[in-house]
Coordinates of C-alpha atoms in Angstrom, one line a residue:
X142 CA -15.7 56.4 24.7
X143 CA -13.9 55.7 27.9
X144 CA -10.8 53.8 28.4
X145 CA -10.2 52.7 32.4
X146 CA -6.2 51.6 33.6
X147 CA -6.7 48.2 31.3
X148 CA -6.6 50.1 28.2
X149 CA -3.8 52.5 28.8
X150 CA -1.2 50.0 30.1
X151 CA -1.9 48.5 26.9
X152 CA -1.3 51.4 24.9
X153 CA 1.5 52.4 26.9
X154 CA 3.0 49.1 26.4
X155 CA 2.5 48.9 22.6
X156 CA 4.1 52.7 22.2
X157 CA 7.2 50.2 24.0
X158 CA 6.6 47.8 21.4
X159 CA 6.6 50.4 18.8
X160 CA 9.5 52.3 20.1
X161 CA 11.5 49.0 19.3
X162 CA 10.5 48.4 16.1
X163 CA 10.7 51.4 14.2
X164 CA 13.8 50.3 12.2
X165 CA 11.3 48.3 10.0
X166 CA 9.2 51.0 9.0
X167 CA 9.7 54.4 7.4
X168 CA 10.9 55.8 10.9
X169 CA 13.8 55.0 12.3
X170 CA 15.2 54.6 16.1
X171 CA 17.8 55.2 17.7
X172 CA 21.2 53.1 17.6
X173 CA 21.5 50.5 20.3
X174 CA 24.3 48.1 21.4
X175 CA 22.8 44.8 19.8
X176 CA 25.3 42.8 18.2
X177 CA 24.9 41.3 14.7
X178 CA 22.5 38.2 15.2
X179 CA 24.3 34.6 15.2
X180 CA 23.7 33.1 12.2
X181 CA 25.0 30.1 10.5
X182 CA 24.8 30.2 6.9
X183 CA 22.2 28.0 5.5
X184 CA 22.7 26.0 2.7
X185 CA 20.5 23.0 1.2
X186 CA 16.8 24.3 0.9
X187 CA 16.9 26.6 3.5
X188 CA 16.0 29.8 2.0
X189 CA 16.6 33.0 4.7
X190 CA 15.2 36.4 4.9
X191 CA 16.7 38.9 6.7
X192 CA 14.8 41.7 8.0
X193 CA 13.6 44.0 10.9
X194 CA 10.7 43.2 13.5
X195 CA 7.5 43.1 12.3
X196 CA 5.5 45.7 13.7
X197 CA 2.1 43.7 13.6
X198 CA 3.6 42.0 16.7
X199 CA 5.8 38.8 17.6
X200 CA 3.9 36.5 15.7
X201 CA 2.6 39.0 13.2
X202 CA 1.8 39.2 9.3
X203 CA 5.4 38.7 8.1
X204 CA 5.9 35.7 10.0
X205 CA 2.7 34.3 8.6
X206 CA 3.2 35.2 5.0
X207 CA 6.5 33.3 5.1
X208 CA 4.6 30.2 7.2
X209 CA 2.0 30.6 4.2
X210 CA 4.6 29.8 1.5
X211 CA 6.0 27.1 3.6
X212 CA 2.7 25.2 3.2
X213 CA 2.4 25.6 -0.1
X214 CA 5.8 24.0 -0.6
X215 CA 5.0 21.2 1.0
X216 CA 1.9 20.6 -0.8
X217 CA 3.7 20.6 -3.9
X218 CA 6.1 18.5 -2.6
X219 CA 8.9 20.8 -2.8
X220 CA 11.6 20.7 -0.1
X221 CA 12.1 24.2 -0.2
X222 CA 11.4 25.9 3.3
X223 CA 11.8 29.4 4.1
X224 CA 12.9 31.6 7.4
X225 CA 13.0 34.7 8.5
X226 CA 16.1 36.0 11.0
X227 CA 15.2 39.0 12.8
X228 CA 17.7 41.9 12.9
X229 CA 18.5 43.8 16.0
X230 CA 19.0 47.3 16.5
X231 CA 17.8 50.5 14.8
X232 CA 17.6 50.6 11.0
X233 CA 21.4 52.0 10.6
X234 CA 22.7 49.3 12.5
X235 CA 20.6 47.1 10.7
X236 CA 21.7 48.3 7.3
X237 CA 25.6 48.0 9.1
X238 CA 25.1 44.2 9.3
X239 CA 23.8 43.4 6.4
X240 CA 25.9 45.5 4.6
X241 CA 29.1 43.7 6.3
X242 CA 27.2 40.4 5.8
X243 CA 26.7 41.0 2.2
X244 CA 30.5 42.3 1.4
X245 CA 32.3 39.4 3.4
X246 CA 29.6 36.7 2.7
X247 CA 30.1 35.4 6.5
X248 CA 26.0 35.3 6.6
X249 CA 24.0 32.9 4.4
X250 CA 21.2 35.4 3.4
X251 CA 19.1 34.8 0.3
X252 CA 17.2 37.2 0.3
X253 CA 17.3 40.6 2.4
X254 CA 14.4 43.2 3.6
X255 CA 15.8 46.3 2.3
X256 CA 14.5 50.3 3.7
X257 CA 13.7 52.1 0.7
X258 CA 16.8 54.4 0.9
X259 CA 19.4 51.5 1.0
X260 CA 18.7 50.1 -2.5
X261 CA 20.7 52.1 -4.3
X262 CA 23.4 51.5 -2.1
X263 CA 23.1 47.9 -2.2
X264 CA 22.5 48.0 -6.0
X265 CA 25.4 49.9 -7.1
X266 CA 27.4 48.4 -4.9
X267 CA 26.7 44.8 -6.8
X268 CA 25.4 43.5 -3.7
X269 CA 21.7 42.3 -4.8
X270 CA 20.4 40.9 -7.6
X271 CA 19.1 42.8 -10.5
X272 CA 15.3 41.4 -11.5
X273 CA 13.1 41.4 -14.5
X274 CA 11.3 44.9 -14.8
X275 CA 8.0 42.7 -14.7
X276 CA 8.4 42.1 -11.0
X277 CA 7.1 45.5 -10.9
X278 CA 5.8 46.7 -13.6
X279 CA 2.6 45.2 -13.6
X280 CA 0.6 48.3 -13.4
X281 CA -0.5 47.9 -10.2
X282 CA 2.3 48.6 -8.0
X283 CA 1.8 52.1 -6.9
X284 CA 4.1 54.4 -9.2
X285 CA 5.8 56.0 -6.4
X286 CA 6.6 52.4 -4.6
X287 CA 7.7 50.8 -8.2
X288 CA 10.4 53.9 -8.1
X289 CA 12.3 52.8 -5.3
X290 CA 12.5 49.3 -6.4
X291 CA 14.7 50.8 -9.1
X292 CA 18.4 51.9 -9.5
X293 CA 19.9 53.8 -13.1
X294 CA 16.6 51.9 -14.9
X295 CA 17.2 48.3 -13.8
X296 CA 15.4 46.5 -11.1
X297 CA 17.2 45.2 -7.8
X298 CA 13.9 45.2 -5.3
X299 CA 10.8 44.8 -5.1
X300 CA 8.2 46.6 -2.7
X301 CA 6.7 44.8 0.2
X302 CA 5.2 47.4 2.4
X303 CA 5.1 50.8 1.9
X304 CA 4.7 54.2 4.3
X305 CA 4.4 57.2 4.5
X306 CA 3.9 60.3 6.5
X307 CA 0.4 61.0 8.4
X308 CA -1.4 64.0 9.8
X309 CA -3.1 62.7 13.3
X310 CA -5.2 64.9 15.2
X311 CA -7.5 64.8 18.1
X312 CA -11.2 65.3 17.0
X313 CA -11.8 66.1 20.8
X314 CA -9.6 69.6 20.8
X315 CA -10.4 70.8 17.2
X316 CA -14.3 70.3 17.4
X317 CA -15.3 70.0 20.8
X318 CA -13.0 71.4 22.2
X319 CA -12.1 75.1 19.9
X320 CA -15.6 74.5 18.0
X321 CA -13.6 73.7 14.7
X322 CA -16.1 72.8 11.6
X323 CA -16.2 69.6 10.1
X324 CA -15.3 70.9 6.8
X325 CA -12.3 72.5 8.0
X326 CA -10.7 68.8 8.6
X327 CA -12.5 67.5 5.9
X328 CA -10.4 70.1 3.5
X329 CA -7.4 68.4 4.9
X330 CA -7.8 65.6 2.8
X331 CA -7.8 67.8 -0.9
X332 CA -4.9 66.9 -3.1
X333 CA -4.3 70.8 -2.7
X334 CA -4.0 71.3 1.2
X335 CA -1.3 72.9 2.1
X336 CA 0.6 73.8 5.4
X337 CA -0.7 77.0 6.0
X338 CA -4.5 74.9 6.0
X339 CA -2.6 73.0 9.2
X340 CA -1.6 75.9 10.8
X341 CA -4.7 77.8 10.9
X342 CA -6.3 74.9 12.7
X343 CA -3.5 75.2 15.0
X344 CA -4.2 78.9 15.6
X345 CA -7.5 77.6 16.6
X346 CA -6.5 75.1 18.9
X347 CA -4.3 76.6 20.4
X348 CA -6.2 80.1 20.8
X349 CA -9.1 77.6 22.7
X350 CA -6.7 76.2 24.9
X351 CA -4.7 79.4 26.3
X352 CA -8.7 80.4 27.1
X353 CA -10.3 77.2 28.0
X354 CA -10.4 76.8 32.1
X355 CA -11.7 73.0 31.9
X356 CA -10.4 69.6 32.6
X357 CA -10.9 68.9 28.8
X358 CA -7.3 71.0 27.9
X359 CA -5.6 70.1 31.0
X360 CA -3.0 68.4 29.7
X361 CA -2.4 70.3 26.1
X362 CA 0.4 71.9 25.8
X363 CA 1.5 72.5 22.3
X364 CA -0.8 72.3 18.2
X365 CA 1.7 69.3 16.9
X366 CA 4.8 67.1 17.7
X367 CA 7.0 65.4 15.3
X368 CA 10.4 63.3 15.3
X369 CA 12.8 66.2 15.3
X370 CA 15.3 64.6 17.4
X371 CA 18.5 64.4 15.3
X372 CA 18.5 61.3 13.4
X373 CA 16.5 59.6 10.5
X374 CA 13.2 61.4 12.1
X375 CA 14.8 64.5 11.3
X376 CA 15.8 63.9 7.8
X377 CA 12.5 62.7 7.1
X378 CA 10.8 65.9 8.4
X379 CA 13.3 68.3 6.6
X380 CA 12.3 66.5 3.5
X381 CA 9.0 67.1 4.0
X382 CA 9.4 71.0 4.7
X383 CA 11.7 71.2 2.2
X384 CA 9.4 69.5 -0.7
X385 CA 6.2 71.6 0.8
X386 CA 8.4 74.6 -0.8
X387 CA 8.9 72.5 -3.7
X388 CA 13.0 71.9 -2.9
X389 CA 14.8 68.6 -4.3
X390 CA 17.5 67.5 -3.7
X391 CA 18.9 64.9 -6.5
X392 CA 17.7 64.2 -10.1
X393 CA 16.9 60.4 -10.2
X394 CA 20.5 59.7 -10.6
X395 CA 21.7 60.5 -7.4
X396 CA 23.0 63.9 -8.4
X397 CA 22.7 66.8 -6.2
X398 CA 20.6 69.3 -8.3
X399 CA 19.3 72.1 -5.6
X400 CA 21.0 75.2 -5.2
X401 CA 21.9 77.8 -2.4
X402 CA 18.4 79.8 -3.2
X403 CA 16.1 76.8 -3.4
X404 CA 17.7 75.5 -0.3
X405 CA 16.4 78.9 1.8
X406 CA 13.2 78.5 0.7
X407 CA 13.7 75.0 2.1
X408 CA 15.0 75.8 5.2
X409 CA 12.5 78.7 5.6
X410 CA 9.5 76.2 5.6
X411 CA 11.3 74.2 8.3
X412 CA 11.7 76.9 10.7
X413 CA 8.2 77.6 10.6
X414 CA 7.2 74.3 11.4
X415 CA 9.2 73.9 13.9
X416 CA 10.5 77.0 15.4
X417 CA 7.1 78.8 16.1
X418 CA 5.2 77.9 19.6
X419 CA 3.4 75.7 17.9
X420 CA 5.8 72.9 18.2
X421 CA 6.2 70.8 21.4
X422 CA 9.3 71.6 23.2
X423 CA 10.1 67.7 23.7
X424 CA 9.9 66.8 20.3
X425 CA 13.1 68.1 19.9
X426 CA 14.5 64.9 21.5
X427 CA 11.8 62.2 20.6
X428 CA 11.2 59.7 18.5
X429 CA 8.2 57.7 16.9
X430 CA 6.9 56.6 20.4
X431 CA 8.1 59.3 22.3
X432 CA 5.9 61.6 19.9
X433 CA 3.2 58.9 19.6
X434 CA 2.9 58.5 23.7
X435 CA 2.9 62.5 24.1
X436 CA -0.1 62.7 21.6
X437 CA -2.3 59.8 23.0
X438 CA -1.8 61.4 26.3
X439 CA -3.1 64.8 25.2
X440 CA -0.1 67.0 25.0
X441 CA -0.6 68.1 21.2
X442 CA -3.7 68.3 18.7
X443 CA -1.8 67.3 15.9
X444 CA 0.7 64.6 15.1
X445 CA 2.8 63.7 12.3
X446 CA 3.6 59.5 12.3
X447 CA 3.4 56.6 10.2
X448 CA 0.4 54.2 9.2
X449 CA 1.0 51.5 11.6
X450 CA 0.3 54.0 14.6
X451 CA -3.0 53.9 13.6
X452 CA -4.2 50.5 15.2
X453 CA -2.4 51.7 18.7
X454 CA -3.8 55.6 18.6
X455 CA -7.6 54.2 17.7
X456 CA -6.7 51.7 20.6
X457 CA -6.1 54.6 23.0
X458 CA -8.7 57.5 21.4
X459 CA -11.2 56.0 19.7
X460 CA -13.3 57.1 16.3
X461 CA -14.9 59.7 18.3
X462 CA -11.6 61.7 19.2
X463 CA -9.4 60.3 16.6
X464 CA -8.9 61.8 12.9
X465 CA -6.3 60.6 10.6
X466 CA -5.6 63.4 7.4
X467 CA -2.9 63.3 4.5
X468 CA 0.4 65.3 5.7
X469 CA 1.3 68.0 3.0
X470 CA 4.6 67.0 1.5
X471 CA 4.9 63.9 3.2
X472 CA 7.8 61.6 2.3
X473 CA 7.5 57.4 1.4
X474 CA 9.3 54.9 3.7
X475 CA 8.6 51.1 3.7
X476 CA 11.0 48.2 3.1
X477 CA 11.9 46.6 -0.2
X478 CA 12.7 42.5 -0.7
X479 CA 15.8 41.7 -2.7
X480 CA 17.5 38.7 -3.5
X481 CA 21.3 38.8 -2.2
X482 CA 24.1 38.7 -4.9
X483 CA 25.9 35.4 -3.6
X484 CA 27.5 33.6 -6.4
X485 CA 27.5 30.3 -4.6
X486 CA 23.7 30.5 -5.3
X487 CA 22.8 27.7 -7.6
X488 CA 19.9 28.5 -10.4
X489 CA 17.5 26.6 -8.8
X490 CA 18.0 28.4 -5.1
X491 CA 17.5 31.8 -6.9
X492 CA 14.5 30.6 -8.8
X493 CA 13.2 29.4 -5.5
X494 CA 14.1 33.0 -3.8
X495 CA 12.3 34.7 -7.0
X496 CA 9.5 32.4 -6.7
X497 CA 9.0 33.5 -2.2
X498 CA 9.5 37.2 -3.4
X499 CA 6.6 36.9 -5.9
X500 CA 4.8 35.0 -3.3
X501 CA 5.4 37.5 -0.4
X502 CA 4.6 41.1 -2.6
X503 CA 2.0 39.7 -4.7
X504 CA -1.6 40.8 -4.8
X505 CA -3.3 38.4 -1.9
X506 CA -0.1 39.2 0.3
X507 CA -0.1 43.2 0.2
X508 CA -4.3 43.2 1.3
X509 CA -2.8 40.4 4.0
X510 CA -0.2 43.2 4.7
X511 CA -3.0 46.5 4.6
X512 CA -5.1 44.4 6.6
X513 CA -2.9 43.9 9.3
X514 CA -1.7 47.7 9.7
X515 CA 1.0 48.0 6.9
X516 CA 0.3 50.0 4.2
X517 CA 0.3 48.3 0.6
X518 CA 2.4 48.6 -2.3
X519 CA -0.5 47.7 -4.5
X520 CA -3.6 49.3 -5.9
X521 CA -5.8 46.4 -6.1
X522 CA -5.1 46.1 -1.9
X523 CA -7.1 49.6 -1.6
X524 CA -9.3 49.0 -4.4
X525 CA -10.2 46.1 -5.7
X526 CA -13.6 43.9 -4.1
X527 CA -12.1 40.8 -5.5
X528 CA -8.7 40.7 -3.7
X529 CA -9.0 39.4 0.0
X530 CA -6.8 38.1 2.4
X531 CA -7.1 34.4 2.5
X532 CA -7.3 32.1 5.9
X533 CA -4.1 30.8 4.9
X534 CA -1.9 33.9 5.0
X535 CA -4.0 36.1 8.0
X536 CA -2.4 36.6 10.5
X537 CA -5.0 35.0 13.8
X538 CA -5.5 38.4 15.1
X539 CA -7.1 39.8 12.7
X540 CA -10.9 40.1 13.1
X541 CA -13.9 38.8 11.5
X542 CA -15.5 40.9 8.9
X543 CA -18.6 40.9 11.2
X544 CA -16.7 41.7 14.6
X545 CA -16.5 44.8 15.9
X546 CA -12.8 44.6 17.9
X547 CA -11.9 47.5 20.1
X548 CA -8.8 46.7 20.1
X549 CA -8.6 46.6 15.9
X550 CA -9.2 49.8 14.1
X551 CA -12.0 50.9 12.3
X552 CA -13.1 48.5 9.2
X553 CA -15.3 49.1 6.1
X554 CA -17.5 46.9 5.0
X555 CA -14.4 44.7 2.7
X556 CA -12.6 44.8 5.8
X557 CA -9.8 46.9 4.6
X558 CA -8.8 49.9 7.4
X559 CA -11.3 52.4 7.1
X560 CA -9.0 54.9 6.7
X561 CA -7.2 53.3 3.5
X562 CA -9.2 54.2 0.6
X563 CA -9.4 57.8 0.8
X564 CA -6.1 58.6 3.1
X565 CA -3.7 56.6 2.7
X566 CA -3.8 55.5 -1.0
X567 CA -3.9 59.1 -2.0
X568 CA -1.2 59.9 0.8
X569 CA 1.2 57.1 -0.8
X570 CA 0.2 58.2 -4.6
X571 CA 1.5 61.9 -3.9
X572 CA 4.3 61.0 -1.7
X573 CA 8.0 62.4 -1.5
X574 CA 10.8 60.4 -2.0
X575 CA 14.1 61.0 -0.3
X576 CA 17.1 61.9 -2.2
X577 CA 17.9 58.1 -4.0
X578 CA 21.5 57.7 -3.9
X579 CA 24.1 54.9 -3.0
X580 CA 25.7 57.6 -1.0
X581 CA 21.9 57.8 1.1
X582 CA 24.2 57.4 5.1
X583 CA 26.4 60.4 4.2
X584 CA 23.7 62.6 2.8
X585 CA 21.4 61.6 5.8
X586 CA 24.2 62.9 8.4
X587 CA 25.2 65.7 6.8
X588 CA 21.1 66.5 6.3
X589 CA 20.2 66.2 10.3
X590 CA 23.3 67.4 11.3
X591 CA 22.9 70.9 9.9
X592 CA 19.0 70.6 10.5
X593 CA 19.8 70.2 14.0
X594 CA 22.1 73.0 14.6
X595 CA 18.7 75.4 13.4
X596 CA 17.5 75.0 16.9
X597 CA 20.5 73.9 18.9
X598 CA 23.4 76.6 17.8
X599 CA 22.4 79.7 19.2
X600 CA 24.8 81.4 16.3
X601 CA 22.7 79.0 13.9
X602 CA 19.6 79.9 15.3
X603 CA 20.2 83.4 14.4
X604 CA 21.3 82.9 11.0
X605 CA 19.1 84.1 7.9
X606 CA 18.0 81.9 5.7
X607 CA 20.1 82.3 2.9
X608 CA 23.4 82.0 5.3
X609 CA 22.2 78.7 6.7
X610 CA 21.6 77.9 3.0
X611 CA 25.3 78.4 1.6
X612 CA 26.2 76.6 4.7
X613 CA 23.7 73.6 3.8
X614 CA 24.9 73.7 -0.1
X615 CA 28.6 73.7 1.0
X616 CA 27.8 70.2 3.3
X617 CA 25.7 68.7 0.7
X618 CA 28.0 68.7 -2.1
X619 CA 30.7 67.3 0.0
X620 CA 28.4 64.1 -0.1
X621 CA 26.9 64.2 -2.7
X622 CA 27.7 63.7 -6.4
X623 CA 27.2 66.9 -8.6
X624 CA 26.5 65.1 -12.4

């Protein structure tokens, strides 16, 4: 498949777009200087969401969902209207606004568009609404999703999109490239793969490309890339390492359960994904699309990234040098919708909100939301023939069943992302789950800061295992609640 100039400014504008948005997925960016967005509380009928940018794009699946429910009010003849204010900045300035929005009450949100790690905070800090349990236990929310919704047994959210970490690799280095079986990737995809099944494939690759002399390798420089830059990337990827060797931190409570020799066994899977020469030297400093750009312009074989890179790599690659595999121990992201704790909220507004949360998680909304490059909270989205997205709620870019759109991704034949059935559902059933705690902004810095120093502190960098350990356990129950 060939792809002239058109098709790579594309890309590389979409790794832009991407690179901005990553606050509203399960990676986050960097801080920027955005101020908190003028808003005027609303009051009347005027119900407002607050959340991040939609990564389907401008006028993407969010903002139709929402236009969606708007309709159906006024069919019923309810003056009810809903609307959506964007937030700026990366997710912890994000969660810094609404946070100071919430507490003061200076901003009229109804209902806000949590990340998965802030609803504890949020909860125990009385700032959202707790819900009846059957907003999500229906038995079809996935089991892992349904978790985060949750805070000391009683629900405060309920899940809207979900994520979690993916495997990428480039079908044109592993098999035509080092000769790499089928089967090999194929085994990538058993509940039981491992990281050690990754890093023999990067032996391979990498063995092929010191050797190779063609214009095929030219640019390859490293197996794999990841977000190991020191912010929520890095959390996120010493979670990972650190539940490969099966290390958690917390109990479901928020308490801090690991101790000094779990943590080395932790730490000692992290080096060796990311210290050995495997590793791309930039990805020490990148982010999502720093990491996504370096692997769509052939720099690595293997990339770890969320689902909604998908749609831009297949842009880029193609089915013929694009896979997509589970990533062992990969952790969930994805945002949460919860109705703000305002007490000037009269029963009928927060019936209304209840009624738009329904509306916007239920069944017809999360295939909307799969279809479009999210990944689902529900079952049914992945599974069932007789849930579709409706013309009311798809978003226009979305392509026919029949068409076959380049610039989509690959479909089956009920439309859903090819990859969904047998990746992604099984990749968000096994997921990880970061430590749940309202104290989730302290733990996260104290995390990535002593992850960081690993390969930054040339004392650190040194350090056995069990020395960085005491020094990790130390940090982490500074933060962190013991029971």
């Amino acid at each position: 498949m060939r792809h002239g100039k058109t098709s790579w400014r594309w890309v590389s504008a979409a790794v832009l777009l991407l690179g901005a948005t990553t606050a509203c997925t399960g990676g986050e960016g960097h801080d920027n200087q955005a101020g908190p967005p003028s808003v005027r509380p609303l009051t009347g009928t005027q119900l407002v969401i607050a959340t991040g940018v939609d990564v389907t794009g401008k006028n993407g699946i969010r903002k139709h969902l929402v236009d969606a429910w708007n309709t159906l009010q006024e069919k019923q003849h309810s003056p009810y209207r809903a609307q959506a204010v964007i937030l700026p900045g990366s997710a912890d300035l994000q969660r810094s606004q609404l946070l100071a929005a919430l507490q003061s009450g200076s901003a009229g949100y109804d209902i806000v568009n949590l990340d998965v790690t802030w609803v504890a905070e949020f909860a125990a800090a009385g700032l959202v609404r707790e819900l009846p349990p059957e907003f999500v236990d229906d038995g079809d929310i996935i089991d892992k999703a349904a978790t985060t919704a949750r805070w000391k047994g009683k629900v405060y959210s309920v899940p809207y999109n979900s994520d979690v970490g993916l495997l990428y690799y480039r079908r044109d280095y592993l098999i035509d490239g080092a000769g790499i079986e089928e089967s090999k990737l194929t085994d990538l995809t058993r509940k039981d793969a491992t990281w050690n099944d990754v890093a023999s494939l990067m032996d391979g690759v990498d063995a092929w490309a010191r050797a190779d002399k063609s214009e095929k390798s030219k640019n390859y420089r490293s197996a794999w890339t990841s977000q190991l830059s020191p912010y929520e990337g890095l959390t996120v990827n010493g979670t990972e390492a650190f539940a490969s060797a099966g290390v958690h931190l917390t109990d479901d409570d928020g308490d801090y359960t690991a101790t000094p020799g779990n943590l080395a066994k932790g730490i000692a899977e992290f080096r060796r994904r990311t210290a050995s020469a495997h590793t791309l030297d930039s990805a020490f400093d990148a982010d999502e699309a720093g990491t996504l750009k370096d692997f769509a312009e052939g720099k690595t074989a293997f990339l770890r990234h969320w689902p909604y890179a998908y749609r831009t790599l297949h842009t880029a690659l193609g089915s013929g040098k694009l896979g997509v595999a589970p990533l062992p121990g990969a952790v969930l992201g994805g945002q949460n919708l919860a109705i703000a704790a305002n007490p000037g909220m009269t029963p009928q507004r927060i019936t209304k909100a209840k009624e738009l949360v329904k509306f916007l998680t239920d069944r017809t909304s999360e295939r909307c939301l799969l279809d479009a490059g999210f990944a689902a909270t529900r079952t049914s989205a992945y599974t069932d023939p007789a849930v579709s997205c409706d013309g009311d709620r798809a978003a226009p870019s979305a392509p026919a069943r029949s068409e076959g759109n380049a610039a989509d991704m690959p479909r089956d034949p009920s439309h859903r992302p090819l990859y969904a059935h047998d990746t992604l559902l099984p990749a968000l059933q096994s997921a990880t789950l970061r430590p749940r705690t309202p104290f989730y902004g302290a733990f996260t810095h104290a995390f990535t800061t002593a992850l960081n120093r690993l390969h930054t502190a040339a004392e650190a960098r040194s350090m056995p295992d069990e020395a960085a350990a005491a020094e990790l356990d130390k940090e982490l129950r500074t933060v962190l609640p013991s029971g």
